[in-house]
PDB file of C-alpha atoms in Angstrom:
ATOM      1  CA  ASN A   1       1.564 -20.404  -4.033  1.00  0.00           C
ATOM      2  CA  ALA A   2       1.875 -16.592  -6.345  1.00  0.00           C
ATOM      3  CA  GLY A   3       0.137 -14.414  -4.063  1.00  0.00           C
ATOM      4  CA  VAL A   4      -1.347 -11.555  -6.257  1.00  0.00           C
ATOM      5  CA  THR A   5      -0.634 -11.640  -9.553  1.00  0.00           C
ATOM      6  CA  GLN A   6      -0.348  -8.540 -12.096  1.00  0.00           C
ATOM      7  CA  THR A   7      -0.099  -8.431 -15.759  1.00  0.00           C
ATOM      8  CA  PRO A   8       0.913  -6.455 -17.526  1.00  0.00           C
ATOM      9  CA  LYS A   9       4.395  -5.681 -16.005  1.00  0.00           C
ATOM     10  CA  PHE A  10       4.672  -2.535 -18.303  1.00  0.00           C
ATOM     11  CA  GLN A  11       2.758  -0.971 -21.033  1.00  0.00           C
ATOM     12  CA  VAL A  12       2.990   2.426 -23.042  1.00  0.00           C
ATOM     13  CA  LEU A  13      -0.142   3.724 -24.466  1.00  0.00           C
ATOM     14  CA  LYS A  14      -0.383   6.485 -26.685  1.00  0.00           C
ATOM     15  CA  THR A  15      -2.769   9.206 -25.627  1.00  0.00           C
ATOM     16  CA  GLY A  16      -6.797   8.190 -26.025  1.00  0.00           C
ATOM     17  CA  GLN A  17      -5.809   4.782 -26.258  1.00  0.00           C
ATOM     18  CA  SER A  18      -7.667   2.103 -23.806  1.00  0.00           C
ATOM     19  CA  MET A  19      -6.385  -0.989 -21.867  1.00  0.00           C
ATOM     20  CA  THR A  20      -7.259  -3.452 -19.129  1.00  0.00           C
ATOM     21  CA  LEU A  21      -4.719  -4.028 -16.165  1.00  0.00           C
ATOM     22  CA  GLN A  22      -5.509  -7.507 -14.924  1.00  0.00           C
ATOM     23  CA  CYS A  23      -5.034  -8.975 -11.219  1.00  0.00           C
ATOM     24  CA  ALA A  24      -5.506 -12.243  -9.722  1.00  0.00           C
ATOM     25  CA  GLN A  25      -4.907 -13.590  -6.504  1.00  0.00           C
ATOM     26  CA  ASP A  26      -5.018 -17.041  -5.331  1.00  0.00           C
ATOM     27  CA  MET A  27      -5.192 -16.619  -1.044  1.00  0.00           C
ATOM     28  CA  ASN A  28      -8.973 -16.871  -1.277  1.00  0.00           C
ATOM     29  CA  HIS A  29      -9.459 -13.446   0.219  1.00  0.00           C
ATOM     30  CA  ASN A  30     -12.966 -11.301  -0.399  1.00  0.00           C
ATOM     31  CA  SER A  31     -11.522  -7.984  -0.860  1.00  0.00           C
ATOM     32  CA  MET A  32      -9.184  -6.849  -3.626  1.00  0.00           C
ATOM     33  CA  TYR A  33      -8.058  -3.118  -4.309  1.00  0.00           C
ATOM     34  CA  TRP A  34      -6.602  -0.602  -6.708  1.00  0.00           C
ATOM     35  CA  TYR A  35      -3.842   1.776  -5.917  1.00  0.00           C
ATOM     36  CA  ARG A  36      -2.058   4.055  -8.237  1.00  0.00           C
ATOM     37  CA  GLN A  37       1.912   5.216  -6.693  1.00  0.00           C
ATOM     38  CA  ASP A  38       3.444   8.482  -7.968  1.00  0.00           C
ATOM     39  CA  PRO A  39       6.639  10.141  -6.620  1.00  0.00           C
ATOM     40  CA  GLY A  40       6.151  11.902  -2.789  1.00  0.00           C
ATOM     41  CA  MET A  41       2.110  10.818  -2.724  1.00  0.00           C
ATOM     42  CA  GLY A  42       2.395   7.764  -1.485  1.00  0.00           C
ATOM     43  CA  LEU A  43      -0.015   5.461  -2.780  1.00  0.00           C
ATOM     44  CA  ARG A  44      -3.725   6.605  -3.716  1.00  0.00           C
ATOM     45  CA  LEU A  45      -6.938   4.387  -3.781  1.00  0.00           C
ATOM     46  CA  ILE A  46      -8.397   4.373  -6.705  1.00  0.00           C
ATOM     47  CA  TYR A  47     -11.373   1.713  -6.379  1.00  0.00           C
ATOM     48  CA  TYR A  48     -12.232  -1.503  -4.560  1.00  0.00           C
ATOM     49  CA  SER A  49     -14.225  -4.466  -3.960  1.00  0.00           C
ATOM     50  CA  ALA A  50     -14.997  -5.812  -0.610  1.00  0.00           C
ATOM     51  CA  SER A  51     -16.529  -9.044  -2.146  1.00  0.00           C
ATOM     52  CA  GLU A  52     -17.548 -10.905  -5.483  1.00  0.00           C
ATOM     53  CA  GLY A  53     -20.000  -8.153  -7.281  1.00  0.00           C
ATOM     54  CA  THR A  54     -19.415  -5.284  -5.653  1.00  0.00           C
ATOM     55  CA  THR A  55     -16.915  -2.408  -6.449  1.00  0.00           C
ATOM     56  CA  ASP A  56     -16.884   1.085  -4.866  1.00  0.00           C
ATOM     57  CA  LYS A  57     -14.869   4.499  -5.748  1.00  0.00           C
ATOM     58  CA  GLY A  58     -11.746   5.500  -3.898  1.00  0.00           C
ATOM     59  CA  GLU A  59      -9.507   8.581  -3.795  1.00  0.00           C
ATOM     60  CA  VAL A  60      -9.114   8.998  -7.017  1.00  0.00           C
ATOM     61  CA  PRO A  61     -11.633   6.589  -9.431  1.00  0.00           C
ATOM     62  CA  ASN A  62     -11.752   9.661 -12.218  1.00  0.00           C
ATOM     63  CA  GLY A  63     -11.281   8.155 -15.573  1.00  0.00           C
ATOM     64  CA  TYR A  64     -11.029   4.630 -14.397  1.00  0.00           C
ATOM     65  CA  ASN A  65     -13.407   1.632 -14.466  1.00  0.00           C
ATOM     66  CA  VAL A  66     -13.240  -2.092 -12.602  1.00  0.00           C
ATOM     67  CA  SER A  67     -14.492  -5.080 -12.677  1.00  0.00           C
ATOM     68  CA  ARG A  68     -14.431  -8.134 -10.029  1.00  0.00           C
ATOM     69  CA  LEU A  69     -14.831 -10.664 -12.741  1.00  0.00           C
ATOM     70  CA  ASN A  70     -15.519 -13.348  -9.515  1.00  0.00           C
ATOM     71  CA  LYS A  71     -13.803 -13.899  -6.184  1.00  0.00           C
ATOM     72  CA  ARG A  72     -10.003 -14.398  -7.803  1.00  0.00           C
ATOM     73  CA  GLU A  73      -9.795 -11.620 -10.298  1.00  0.00           C
ATOM     74  CA  PHE A  74      -9.992  -7.587 -10.407  1.00  0.00           C
ATOM     75  CA  SER A  75      -9.559  -5.857 -13.278  1.00  0.00           C
ATOM     76  CA  LEU A  76      -8.832  -2.272 -14.163  1.00  0.00           C
ATOM     77  CA  ARG A  77      -9.707  -0.670 -17.075  1.00  0.00           C
ATOM     78  CA  LEU A  78      -8.502   2.849 -18.845  1.00  0.00           C
ATOM     79  CA  GLU A  79     -11.035   4.017 -21.560  1.00  0.00           C
ATOM     80  CA  SER A  80      -9.013   6.817 -23.080  1.00  0.00           C
ATOM     81  CA  ALA A  81      -5.514   7.453 -21.289  1.00  0.00           C
ATOM     82  CA  ALA A  82      -4.121  10.426 -20.441  1.00  0.00           C
ATOM     83  CA  PRO A  83      -0.791  11.617 -19.887  1.00  0.00           C
ATOM     84  CA  SER A  84      -1.890  12.489 -16.223  1.00  0.00           C
ATOM     85  CA  GLN A  85      -2.866   8.511 -15.998  1.00  0.00           C
ATOM     86  CA  THR A  86       1.364   7.766 -16.324  1.00  0.00           C
ATOM     87  CA  SER A  87       1.977   6.236 -12.682  1.00  0.00           C
ATOM     88  CA  VAL A  88       2.658   2.785 -11.247  1.00  0.00           C
ATOM     89  CA  TYR A  89      -0.299   0.984 -10.419  1.00  0.00           C
ATOM     90  CA  PHE A  90      -0.886  -1.978  -7.701  1.00  0.00           C
ATOM     91  CA  CYS A  91      -3.446  -4.295  -6.774  1.00  0.00           C
ATOM     92  CA  ALA A  92      -3.885  -5.804  -4.023  1.00  0.00           C
ATOM     93  CA  SER A  93      -6.058  -8.221  -1.689  1.00  0.00           C
ATOM     94  CA  SER A  94      -7.269  -8.456   2.082  1.00  0.00           C
ATOM     95  CA  GLU A  95      -8.788 -11.350   4.134  1.00  0.00           C
ATOM     96  CA  SER A  96     -11.991  -9.481   5.443  1.00  0.00           C
ATOM     97  CA  ARG A  97     -13.678  -6.366   5.014  1.00  0.00           C
ATOM     98  CA  ASP A  98     -14.477  -6.017   8.794  1.00  0.00           C
ATOM     99  CA  ARG A  99     -11.204  -7.125  10.411  1.00  0.00           C
ATOM    100  CA  GLY A 100      -8.698  -4.087  10.564  1.00  0.00           C
ATOM    101  CA  THR A 101      -5.979  -6.149  11.716  1.00  0.00           C
ATOM    102  CA  THR A 102      -5.965  -7.795   8.284  1.00  0.00           C
ATOM    103  CA  GLU A 103      -2.841  -6.577   6.087  1.00  0.00           C
ATOM    104  CA  ALA A 104      -3.336  -5.804   2.660  1.00  0.00           C
ATOM    105  CA  PHE A 105      -1.179  -8.194   0.031  1.00  0.00           C
ATOM    106  CA  PHE A 106       0.182  -6.666  -2.904  1.00  0.00           C
ATOM    107  CA  GLY A 107       0.996  -7.432  -6.749  1.00  0.00           C
ATOM    108  CA  GLN A 108       4.597  -6.477  -8.206  1.00  0.00           C
ATOM    109  CA  GLY A 109       2.763  -3.447  -9.936  1.00  0.00           C
ATOM    110  CA  THR A 110       2.494  -2.369 -13.765  1.00  0.00           C
ATOM    111  CA  ARG A 111       4.756   0.547 -14.948  1.00  0.00           C
ATOM    112  CA  LEU A 112       2.219   2.365 -17.267  1.00  0.00           C
ATOM    113  CA  THR A 113       3.490   5.676 -19.416  1.00  0.00           C
ATOM    114  CA  VAL A 114       1.108   7.141 -21.272  1.00  0.00           C
ATOM    115  CA  VAL A 115       2.344   8.985 -23.999  1.00  0.00           C
TER     116      VAL A 115
ATOM    117  CA  ALA B   1     -10.886  11.479   8.354  1.00  0.00           C
ATOM    118  CA  GLN B   2      -7.879   9.181   8.871  1.00  0.00           C
ATOM    119  CA  SER B   3      -4.736  10.260   7.546  1.00  0.00           C
ATOM    120  CA  VAL B   4      -0.976   9.745   8.024  1.00  0.00           C
ATOM    121  CA  THR B   5       1.943  11.982   8.300  1.00  0.00           C
ATOM    122  CA  GLN B   6       5.421  10.693   7.333  1.00  0.00           C
ATOM    123  CA  LEU B   7       8.640  13.384   8.349  1.00  0.00           C
ATOM    124  CA  GLY B   8      11.233  13.200   5.792  1.00  0.00           C
ATOM    125  CA  SER B   9      10.257  11.937   2.428  1.00  0.00           C
ATOM    126  CA  HIS B  10      14.446  11.010   2.584  1.00  0.00           C
ATOM    127  CA  VAL B  11      16.454   9.698   5.277  1.00  0.00           C
ATOM    128  CA  SER B  12      20.412   8.867   5.275  1.00  0.00           C
ATOM    129  CA  VAL B  13      21.897   6.701   7.998  1.00  0.00           C
ATOM    130  CA  SER B  14      25.639   5.076   8.103  1.00  0.00           C
ATOM    131  CA  GLU B  15      25.489   1.500   7.652  1.00  0.00           C
ATOM    132  CA  GLY B  16      25.704   0.148  11.369  1.00  0.00           C
ATOM    133  CA  ALA B  17      23.737   3.660  12.358  1.00  0.00           C
ATOM    134  CA  LEU B  18      20.250   4.207  14.143  1.00  0.00           C
ATOM    135  CA  VAL B  19      17.589   4.251  12.144  1.00  0.00           C
ATOM    136  CA  LEU B  20      14.564   6.112  13.071  1.00  0.00           C
ATOM    137  CA  LEU B  21      11.523   6.930  10.539  1.00  0.00           C
ATOM    138  CA  ARG B  22       8.846   8.889  11.562  1.00  0.00           C
ATOM    139  CA  CYS B  23       5.190   8.560  10.933  1.00  0.00           C
ATOM    140  CA  ASN B  24       2.149  10.544  12.983  1.00  0.00           C
ATOM    141  CA  TYR B  25      -1.803   9.444  12.409  1.00  0.00           C
ATOM    142  CA  SER B  26      -4.934  11.123  12.442  1.00  0.00           C
ATOM    143  CA  SER B  27      -7.979   8.736  13.647  1.00  0.00           C
ATOM    144  CA  SER B  28     -11.366   9.042  15.221  1.00  0.00           C
ATOM    145  CA  VAL B  29     -11.257   5.889  16.576  1.00  0.00           C
ATOM    146  CA  PRO B  30      -8.502   3.194  17.740  1.00  0.00           C
ATOM    147  CA  PRO B  31      -6.507   2.778  14.836  1.00  0.00           C
ATOM    148  CA  TYR B  32      -5.008  -0.511  13.044  1.00  0.00           C
ATOM    149  CA  LEU B  33      -1.495   0.943  11.983  1.00  0.00           C
ATOM    150  CA  PHE B  34       0.872  -0.571   9.783  1.00  0.00           C
ATOM    151  CA  TRP B  35       4.468  -0.161   8.362  1.00  0.00           C
ATOM    152  CA  TYR B  36       5.444  -1.677   4.663  1.00  0.00           C
ATOM    153  CA  VAL B  37       8.716  -1.678   2.479  1.00  0.00           C
ATOM    154  CA  GLN B  38       9.508  -1.576  -0.889  1.00  0.00           C
ATOM    155  CA  TYR B  39      12.147  -2.112  -2.774  1.00  0.00           C
ATOM    156  CA  PRO B  40      13.441  -1.253  -6.208  1.00  0.00           C
ATOM    157  CA  ASN B  41      10.728  -2.158  -8.988  1.00  0.00           C
ATOM    158  CA  GLN B  42       8.562  -4.262  -6.271  1.00  0.00           C
ATOM    159  CA  GLY B  43       5.168  -4.496  -4.611  1.00  0.00           C
ATOM    160  CA  LEU B  44       4.845  -3.266  -1.140  1.00  0.00           C
ATOM    161  CA  GLN B  45       5.661  -6.170   1.523  1.00  0.00           C
ATOM    162  CA  LEU B  46       4.334  -5.522   5.392  1.00  0.00           C
ATOM    163  CA  LEU B  47       6.990  -5.100   7.702  1.00  0.00           C
ATOM    164  CA  LEU B  48       4.872  -5.124  11.378  1.00  0.00           C
ATOM    165  CA  LYS B  49       1.548  -4.022  12.275  1.00  0.00           C
ATOM    166  CA  TYR B  50       0.146  -2.658  15.248  1.00  0.00           C
ATOM    167  CA  THR B  51      -3.662  -4.197  16.565  1.00  0.00           C
ATOM    168  CA  SER B  52      -4.008  -2.882  20.036  1.00  0.00           C
ATOM    169  CA  ALA B  53      -2.397  -6.011  21.662  1.00  0.00           C
ATOM    170  CA  ALA B  54       1.002  -4.498  22.449  1.00  0.00           C
ATOM    171  CA  THR B  55       2.650  -1.175  22.384  1.00  0.00           C
ATOM    172  CA  LEU B  56       5.726  -2.465  21.076  1.00  0.00           C
ATOM    173  CA  VAL B  57       5.635  -3.983  17.580  1.00  0.00           C
ATOM    174  CA  LYS B  58       8.168  -6.428  16.425  1.00  0.00           C
ATOM    175  CA  GLY B  59       8.537  -7.159  12.838  1.00  0.00           C
ATOM    176  CA  ILE B  60      10.789  -8.395  10.034  1.00  0.00           C
ATOM    177  CA  ASN B  61      14.143  -7.936   9.163  1.00  0.00           C
ATOM    178  CA  GLY B  62      14.957  -6.274  12.704  1.00  0.00           C
ATOM    179  CA  PHE B  63      12.375  -3.352  12.556  1.00  0.00           C
ATOM    180  CA  GLU B  64      10.074  -2.493  15.376  1.00  0.00           C
ATOM    181  CA  ALA B  65       7.560   0.308  15.713  1.00  0.00           C
ATOM    182  CA  GLU B  66       6.285   2.012  19.220  1.00  0.00           C
ATOM    183  CA  PHE B  67       2.361   2.952  19.443  1.00  0.00           C
ATOM    184  CA  LYS B  68       2.346   6.459  21.209  1.00  0.00           C
ATOM    185  CA  LYS B  69      -1.566   7.452  21.573  1.00  0.00           C
ATOM    186  CA  SER B  70      -0.598  10.303  23.883  1.00  0.00           C
ATOM    187  CA  GLU B  71       1.667  11.563  20.667  1.00  0.00           C
ATOM    188  CA  THR B  72      -0.415   9.517  17.975  1.00  0.00           C
ATOM    189  CA  SER B  73       2.937   8.507  16.593  1.00  0.00           C
ATOM    190  CA  PHE B  74       4.106   4.827  15.063  1.00  0.00           C
ATOM    191  CA  HIS B  75       7.596   5.444  14.413  1.00  0.00           C
ATOM    192  CA  LEU B  76       9.894   2.770  12.627  1.00  0.00           C
ATOM    193  CA  THR B  77      13.012   2.067  14.396  1.00  0.00           C
ATOM    194  CA  LYS B  78      15.961  -0.448  13.882  1.00  0.00           C
ATOM    195  CA  PRO B  79      18.825  -0.499  16.038  1.00  0.00           C
ATOM    196  CA  SER B  80      21.782  -1.027  13.439  1.00  0.00           C
ATOM    197  CA  ALA B  81      21.013  -0.314   9.822  1.00  0.00           C
ATOM    198  CA  HIS B  82      22.562  -2.603   7.110  1.00  0.00           C
ATOM    199  CA  MET B  83      22.938  -2.374   3.450  1.00  0.00           C
ATOM    200  CA  SER B  84      20.057  -4.144   2.389  1.00  0.00           C
ATOM    201  CA  ASP B  85      17.793  -1.982   4.418  1.00  0.00           C
ATOM    202  CA  ALA B  86      17.415   0.465   1.431  1.00  0.00           C
ATOM    203  CA  ALA B  87      14.440   1.277   0.163  1.00  0.00           C
ATOM    204  CA  GLU B  88      11.262   2.863   0.342  1.00  0.00           C
ATOM    205  CA  TYR B  89       9.396   2.665   3.515  1.00  0.00           C
ATOM    206  CA  PHE B  90       5.176   3.374   3.538  1.00  0.00           C
ATOM    207  CA  CYS B  91       3.290   3.906   7.094  1.00  0.00           C
ATOM    208  CA  ALA B  92      -0.387   2.883   6.876  1.00  0.00           C
ATOM    209  CA  VAL B  93      -3.568   3.035   8.605  1.00  0.00           C
ATOM    210  CA  SER B  94      -6.716   1.168   8.304  1.00  0.00           C
ATOM    211  CA  PHE B  95     -10.170   2.460   8.711  1.00  0.00           C
ATOM    212  CA  PHE B  96     -13.538   1.031   7.558  1.00  0.00           C
ATOM    213  CA  SER B  97     -15.512   3.116   4.985  1.00  0.00           C
ATOM    214  CA  GLY B  98     -18.212   2.174   2.745  1.00  0.00           C
ATOM    215  CA  SER B  99     -18.393  -1.730   2.374  1.00  0.00           C
ATOM    216  CA  ALA B 100     -14.655  -2.777   3.321  1.00  0.00           C
ATOM    217  CA  ARG B 101     -11.723  -1.883   5.162  1.00  0.00           C
ATOM    218  CA  GLN B 102      -8.844   0.744   3.382  1.00  0.00           C
ATOM    219  CA  LEU B 103      -5.545   1.549   4.107  1.00  0.00           C
ATOM    220  CA  THR B 104      -4.364   5.221   3.882  1.00  0.00           C
ATOM    221  CA  PHE B 105      -0.537   5.645   2.801  1.00  0.00           C
ATOM    222  CA  GLY B 106       1.655   8.351   3.586  1.00  0.00           C
ATOM    223  CA  SER B 107       3.929   9.561   1.207  1.00  0.00           C
ATOM    224  CA  GLY B 108       6.842   7.204   2.044  1.00  0.00           C
ATOM    225  CA  THR B 109      10.182   7.816   3.170  1.00  0.00           C
ATOM    226  CA  GLN B 110      13.418   6.511   1.224  1.00  0.00           C
ATOM    227  CA  LEU B 111      15.772   5.090   3.212  1.00  0.00           C
ATOM    228  CA  THR B 112      19.624   5.523   1.986  1.00  0.00           C
ATOM    229  CA  VAL B 113      21.996   3.634   4.064  1.00  0.00           C
ATOM    230  CA  LEU B 114      25.457   4.727   3.348  1.00  0.00           C
ATOM    231  CA  PRO B 115      28.904   2.529   3.682  1.00  0.00           C
TER     232      PRO B 115
END
């Protein structure tokens, strides 16, 4: 049982390049999330998807787009990377959109550096 | 709005000493609260969660947390620190926004365990 799988694990981009971060979960969860983690700032929500076919902006959505391809997969795209997007990106999923007692399960992260 | 404040970005304790990591929350409704741990170069792993069933919550690896409504706190403790406890710890509050439950994280506390 893999849980939440993210690819790639590491990436270096030049300013202006584009890329897509992939995320897949095998727990049949409805909700999926993308966070970025920066030193001293905890995790900040970029986008989330309550269910297949829906996406919503989180706290820091500028410069990103997402696609909920199906129930398993939720991708994050950087159209024109900027140095400010250098960060560690985490994908997460949770069981239900209504039950606050349900915890989120996290992938291993993608370390992205934009030069 | 829901928010979480973790007091102390770095905490050092000696092996065998008490671990106390502080978390205060702001919530307009009864909160669902979580503690996550992050080991180096890994994703976040759930330590424990508060779901209103009991104010003292026991988690994995000997950690526990007590929910105190009057103090709006959810501090994490462990009676005796082990070297393997060295990691970053995040407090989080769950709330319903838009179409899904979301987590707001504190900025994290790095725990160092000294031999």
